mmCIF file of C-alpha atoms and ligand atoms in Angstrom:
data_model
loop_
_atom_site.group_PDB
_atom_site.id
_atom_site.type_symbol
_atom_site.label_atom_id
_atom_site.label_comp_id
_atom_site.label_asym_id
_atom_site.label_seq_id
_atom_site.Cartn_x
_atom_site.Cartn_y
_atom_site.Cartn_z
ATOM 1 C CA UNK A 119 -28.569 -12.254 30.891
ATOM 2 C CA UNK A 120 -27.180 -15.612 29.888
ATOM 3 C CA UNK A 121 -23.982 -15.724 28.710
ATOM 4 C CA UNK A 122 -22.322 -18.952 27.260
ATOM 5 C CA UNK A 123 -18.291 -19.507 26.591
ATOM 6 C CA UNK A 124 -17.250 -20.716 23.331
ATOM 7 C CA UNK A 125 -13.926 -21.439 21.847
ATOM 8 C CA UNK A 126 -12.933 -22.063 17.512
ATOM 9 C CA UNK A 127 -10.289 -24.568 18.812
ATOM 10 C CA UNK A 128 -6.883 -24.754 17.007
ATOM 11 C CA UNK A 129 -8.028 -26.776 13.832
ATOM 12 C CA UNK A 130 -10.105 -23.998 12.908
ATOM 13 C CA UNK A 131 -8.296 -20.796 13.882
ATOM 14 C CA UNK A 132 -6.118 -22.785 11.516
ATOM 15 C CA UNK A 133 -8.379 -23.460 9.073
ATOM 16 C CA UNK A 134 -9.596 -19.743 8.689
ATOM 17 C CA UNK A 135 -13.410 -20.151 10.345
ATOM 18 C CA UNK A 136 -12.969 -18.089 12.966
ATOM 19 C CA UNK A 137 -14.918 -15.419 11.028
ATOM 20 C CA UNK A 138 -17.715 -17.848 9.852
ATOM 21 C CA UNK A 139 -18.301 -18.876 13.434
ATOM 22 C CA UNK A 140 -18.499 -15.685 14.762
ATOM 23 C CA UNK A 141 -20.700 -14.701 11.777
ATOM 24 C CA UNK A 142 -23.501 -17.427 12.465
ATOM 25 C CA UNK A 143 -23.955 -16.279 16.244
ATOM 26 C CA UNK A 144 -24.335 -12.630 15.018
ATOM 27 C CA UNK A 145 -26.896 -13.658 12.659
ATOM 28 C CA UNK A 146 -28.654 -15.433 15.051
ATOM 29 C CA UNK A 147 -28.854 -12.257 16.900
ATOM 30 C CA UNK A 148 -26.701 -13.078 20.173
ATOM 31 C CA UNK A 149 -24.500 -10.392 21.392
ATOM 32 C CA UNK A 150 -20.312 -10.671 21.752
ATOM 33 C CA UNK A 151 -19.381 -9.570 25.107
ATOM 34 C CA UNK A 152 -15.684 -10.427 25.268
ATOM 35 C CA UNK A 153 -13.103 -12.265 22.634
ATOM 36 C CA UNK A 154 -9.727 -13.174 22.448
ATOM 37 C CA UNK A 155 -6.997 -15.244 19.863
ATOM 38 C CA UNK A 156 -5.054 -16.531 22.862
ATOM 39 C CA UNK A 157 -2.671 -19.735 23.355
ATOM 40 C CA UNK A 158 -3.908 -21.714 26.294
ATOM 41 C CA UNK A 159 -1.144 -23.014 28.616
ATOM 42 C CA UNK A 160 -0.893 -26.408 29.521
ATOM 43 C CA UNK A 161 -2.099 -25.270 32.714
ATOM 44 C CA UNK A 162 -5.294 -23.725 31.372
ATOM 45 C CA UNK A 163 -5.713 -26.509 29.515
ATOM 46 C CA UNK A 164 -6.307 -28.947 32.643
ATOM 47 C CA UNK A 165 -8.420 -26.482 34.572
ATOM 48 C CA UNK A 166 -10.676 -26.039 31.509
ATOM 49 C CA UNK A 167 -10.610 -30.105 30.751
ATOM 50 C CA UNK A 168 -10.568 -31.066 34.764
ATOM 51 C CA UNK A 169 -13.740 -32.764 34.438
ATOM 52 C CA UNK A 170 -11.947 -34.990 31.463
ATOM 53 C CA UNK A 171 -8.974 -35.700 33.484
ATOM 54 C CA UNK A 172 -10.054 -40.037 33.977
ATOM 55 C CA UNK A 173 -10.852 -40.089 30.518
ATOM 56 C CA UNK A 174 -8.586 -41.893 28.002
ATOM 57 C CA UNK A 175 -8.302 -38.894 25.827
ATOM 58 C CA UNK A 176 -7.388 -36.653 28.700
ATOM 59 C CA UNK A 177 -3.099 -36.315 27.325
ATOM 60 C CA UNK A 178 -4.322 -35.853 23.824
ATOM 61 C CA UNK A 179 -7.365 -33.530 24.662
ATOM 62 C CA UNK A 180 -5.229 -31.076 26.486
ATOM 63 C CA UNK A 181 -1.985 -31.534 23.685
ATOM 64 C CA UNK A 182 -4.732 -30.510 20.753
ATOM 65 C CA UNK A 183 -6.232 -27.928 22.461
ATOM 66 C CA UNK A 184 -2.858 -26.002 23.626
ATOM 67 C CA UNK A 185 -0.890 -26.690 20.022
ATOM 68 C CA UNK A 186 -1.687 -23.284 17.952
ATOM 69 C CA UNK A 187 -3.913 -20.125 19.188
ATOM 70 C CA UNK A 188 -7.822 -20.640 20.300
ATOM 71 C CA UNK A 189 -10.074 -17.728 19.914
ATOM 72 C CA UNK A 190 -12.201 -17.926 22.986
ATOM 73 C CA UNK A 191 -15.357 -15.918 23.031
ATOM 74 C CA UNK A 192 -18.434 -14.689 25.379
ATOM 75 C CA UNK A 193 -21.387 -14.569 23.482
ATOM 76 C CA UNK A 194 -24.895 -13.013 25.591
ATOM 77 C CA UNK A 195 -28.241 -13.740 24.575
ATOM 78 C CA UNK A 196 -31.859 -15.431 25.723
ATOM 79 C CA UNK A 197 -31.227 -19.566 26.283
ATOM 80 C CA UNK A 198 -27.475 -18.666 24.674
ATOM 81 C CA UNK A 199 -26.053 -21.722 25.885
ATOM 82 C CA UNK A 200 -28.639 -24.359 24.960
ATOM 83 C CA UNK A 201 -29.068 -22.509 21.495
ATOM 84 C CA UNK A 202 -24.894 -22.024 20.984
ATOM 85 C CA UNK A 203 -24.880 -26.300 21.471
ATOM 86 C CA UNK A 204 -27.735 -26.515 18.830
ATOM 87 C CA UNK A 205 -26.082 -24.336 16.519
ATOM 88 C CA UNK A 206 -22.603 -26.424 17.307
ATOM 89 C CA UNK A 207 -23.742 -29.665 17.046
ATOM 90 C CA UNK A 208 -23.144 -33.037 18.389
ATOM 91 C CA UNK A 209 -19.655 -33.435 19.366
ATOM 92 C CA UNK A 210 -18.313 -36.471 17.414
ATOM 93 C CA UNK A 211 -18.656 -34.077 14.087
ATOM 94 C CA UNK A 212 -19.850 -37.755 12.397
ATOM 95 C CA UNK A 213 -23.316 -37.664 14.288
ATOM 96 C CA UNK A 214 -23.487 -33.754 14.104
ATOM 97 C CA UNK A 215 -26.339 -32.849 11.622
ATOM 98 C CA UNK A 216 -25.850 -30.616 8.388
ATOM 99 C CA UNK A 217 -26.153 -27.056 9.049
ATOM 100 C CA UNK A 218 -24.299 -27.041 12.583
ATOM 101 C CA UNK A 219 -20.418 -26.173 12.735
ATOM 102 C CA UNK A 220 -19.545 -29.316 13.597
ATOM 103 C CA UNK A 221 -21.585 -31.125 11.155
ATOM 104 C CA UNK A 222 -20.430 -28.743 8.311
ATOM 105 C CA UNK A 223 -16.616 -28.258 9.323
ATOM 106 C CA UNK A 224 -15.257 -31.308 11.415
ATOM 107 C CA UNK A 225 -15.021 -34.647 10.401
ATOM 108 C CA UNK A 226 -13.226 -36.029 14.074
ATOM 109 C CA UNK A 227 -14.051 -35.897 17.656
ATOM 110 C CA UNK A 228 -10.733 -34.631 18.477
ATOM 111 C CA UNK A 229 -11.013 -31.693 15.875
ATOM 112 C CA UNK A 230 -14.356 -30.893 16.533
ATOM 113 C CA UNK A 231 -13.802 -27.353 15.180
ATOM 114 C CA UNK A 232 -15.505 -25.768 18.488
ATOM 115 C CA UNK A 233 -16.041 -26.129 22.571
ATOM 116 C CA UNK A 234 -19.212 -24.499 24.215
ATOM 117 C CA UNK A 235 -20.254 -24.879 27.835
ATOM 118 C CA UNK A 236 -22.717 -27.138 28.647
ATOM 119 C CA UNK A 237 -24.637 -25.398 31.530
ATOM 120 C CA UNK A 238 -25.015 -22.281 33.530
ATOM 121 C CA UNK A 239 -22.341 -23.755 35.902
ATOM 122 C CA UNK A 240 -19.612 -24.407 33.769
ATOM 123 C CA UNK A 241 -20.664 -21.178 31.655
ATOM 124 C CA UNK A 242 -19.606 -19.249 34.945
ATOM 125 C CA UNK A 243 -16.389 -21.390 35.721
ATOM 126 C CA UNK A 244 -15.329 -21.447 32.080
ATOM 127 C CA UNK A 245 -16.095 -17.711 31.783
ATOM 128 C CA UNK A 246 -13.886 -16.965 35.109
ATOM 129 C CA UNK A 247 -11.174 -19.017 33.318
ATOM 130 C CA UNK A 248 -10.420 -17.099 30.581
ATOM 131 C CA UNK A 249 -11.618 -13.573 31.189
ATOM 132 C CA UNK A 250 -11.381 -10.838 33.710
ATOM 133 C CA UNK A 251 -14.916 -8.749 34.553
ATOM 134 C CA UNK A 252 -12.916 -5.656 32.820
ATOM 135 C CA UNK A 253 -12.454 -7.977 29.873
ATOM 136 C CA UNK A 254 -16.229 -8.178 29.350
ATOM 137 C CA UNK A 255 -18.144 -5.329 27.843
ATOM 138 C CA UNK A 256 -21.789 -4.406 28.354
ATOM 139 C CA UNK A 257 -23.382 -1.964 25.441
ATOM 140 C CA UNK A 258 -26.839 -1.584 23.935
ATOM 141 C CA UNK A 259 -27.442 -2.129 20.038
ATOM 142 C CA UNK A 260 -28.062 0.827 18.040
ATOM 143 C CA UNK A 261 -31.077 1.164 17.043
HETATM 144 P P1 LIG B 87 -15.411 -30.516 23.675
HETATM 145 O O1 LIG B 87 -16.655 -30.048 23.623
HETATM 146 O O2 LIG B 87 -14.337 -29.380 24.208
HETATM 147 O O3 LIG B 87 -15.333 -31.397 26.065
HETATM 148 C C1 LIG B 87 -14.513 -32.241 25.402
HETATM 149 C C2 LIG B 87 -14.031 -33.033 24.317
HETATM 150 O O4 LIG B 87 -13.256 -33.659 24.137
HETATM 151 C C3 LIG B 87 -14.469 -32.872 23.152
HETATM 152 O O5 LIG B 87 -15.012 -31.679 22.778
HETATM 153 C C4 LIG B 87 -13.889 -33.663 22.252
HETATM 154 O O6 LIG B 87 -13.301 -32.660 20.974
HETATM 155 C C5 LIG B 87 -13.042 -33.908 22.812
HETATM 156 N N1 LIG B 87 -13.236 -35.789 22.520
HETATM 157 C C6 LIG B 87 -14.116 -36.443 23.242
HETATM 158 N N2 LIG B 87 -14.032 -37.663 22.924
HETATM 159 C C7 LIG B 87 -12.856 -38.009 22.677
HETATM 160 C C8 LIG B 87 -11.893 -38.907 22.062
HETATM 161 N N3 LIG B 87 -12.767 -40.364 22.101
HETATM 162 N N4 LIG B 87 -10.950 -38.988 21.855
HETATM 163 C C9 LIG B 87 -10.312 -37.839 21.847
HETATM 164 N N5 LIG B 87 -10.748 -36.454 22.111
HETATM 165 C C10 LIG B 87 -12.345 -36.774 22.666
#
C-alpha cells in the first residue's frame, strides 16, 4: 500500500492545529501508521531539504523547521501521495484554495503549515530519514 510522509510544521504545532490536520486525513479514509512529536536537528533538516540547498531561502527554511517541535507522520492509502498534496493545497498559502489545509490556515510561504512528500521516491527517502522500520505499524481496521 502506498505511503507518504507528512509533517505538521512548527507554526502549526504552536497554533494547536495538529488535531485538526490529523482529523482531515483520518476522515478522508487514510491510515496513520507512524507518528512522533519531535524537534528536528540541523543535520536532519539539511538532509530533508537537501534538494533546496542552493535556493536563497535555504538558511531561513532550516532555521524555521528547527525552531520548534514538528509532528512527523506516515500515512498509508491508495494514491495517498497525490491526494494528501491536493488536501494540503499550493505551497504558497496565498495561492492555496479555501478548503485546503494551507488555504484555510496559512498566510506566508515560509510558514506554510505542513510538508508532504511529492513523489514515491521522496516519500521513501523522507520516511526513512524520520522513522525506523519498527516505528511503522501494520494493522487492519476493525470491521
Ligand atoms: P515544503 O513543502 O516543506 O518544501 C520546501 C519549503 O520551502 C516549502 O514547503 C516552503 O515552506 C519553503 N519555501 C518555498 N519558497 C520559499 C521562500 N521563497 N521563502 C522561504 N521559504 C520558502
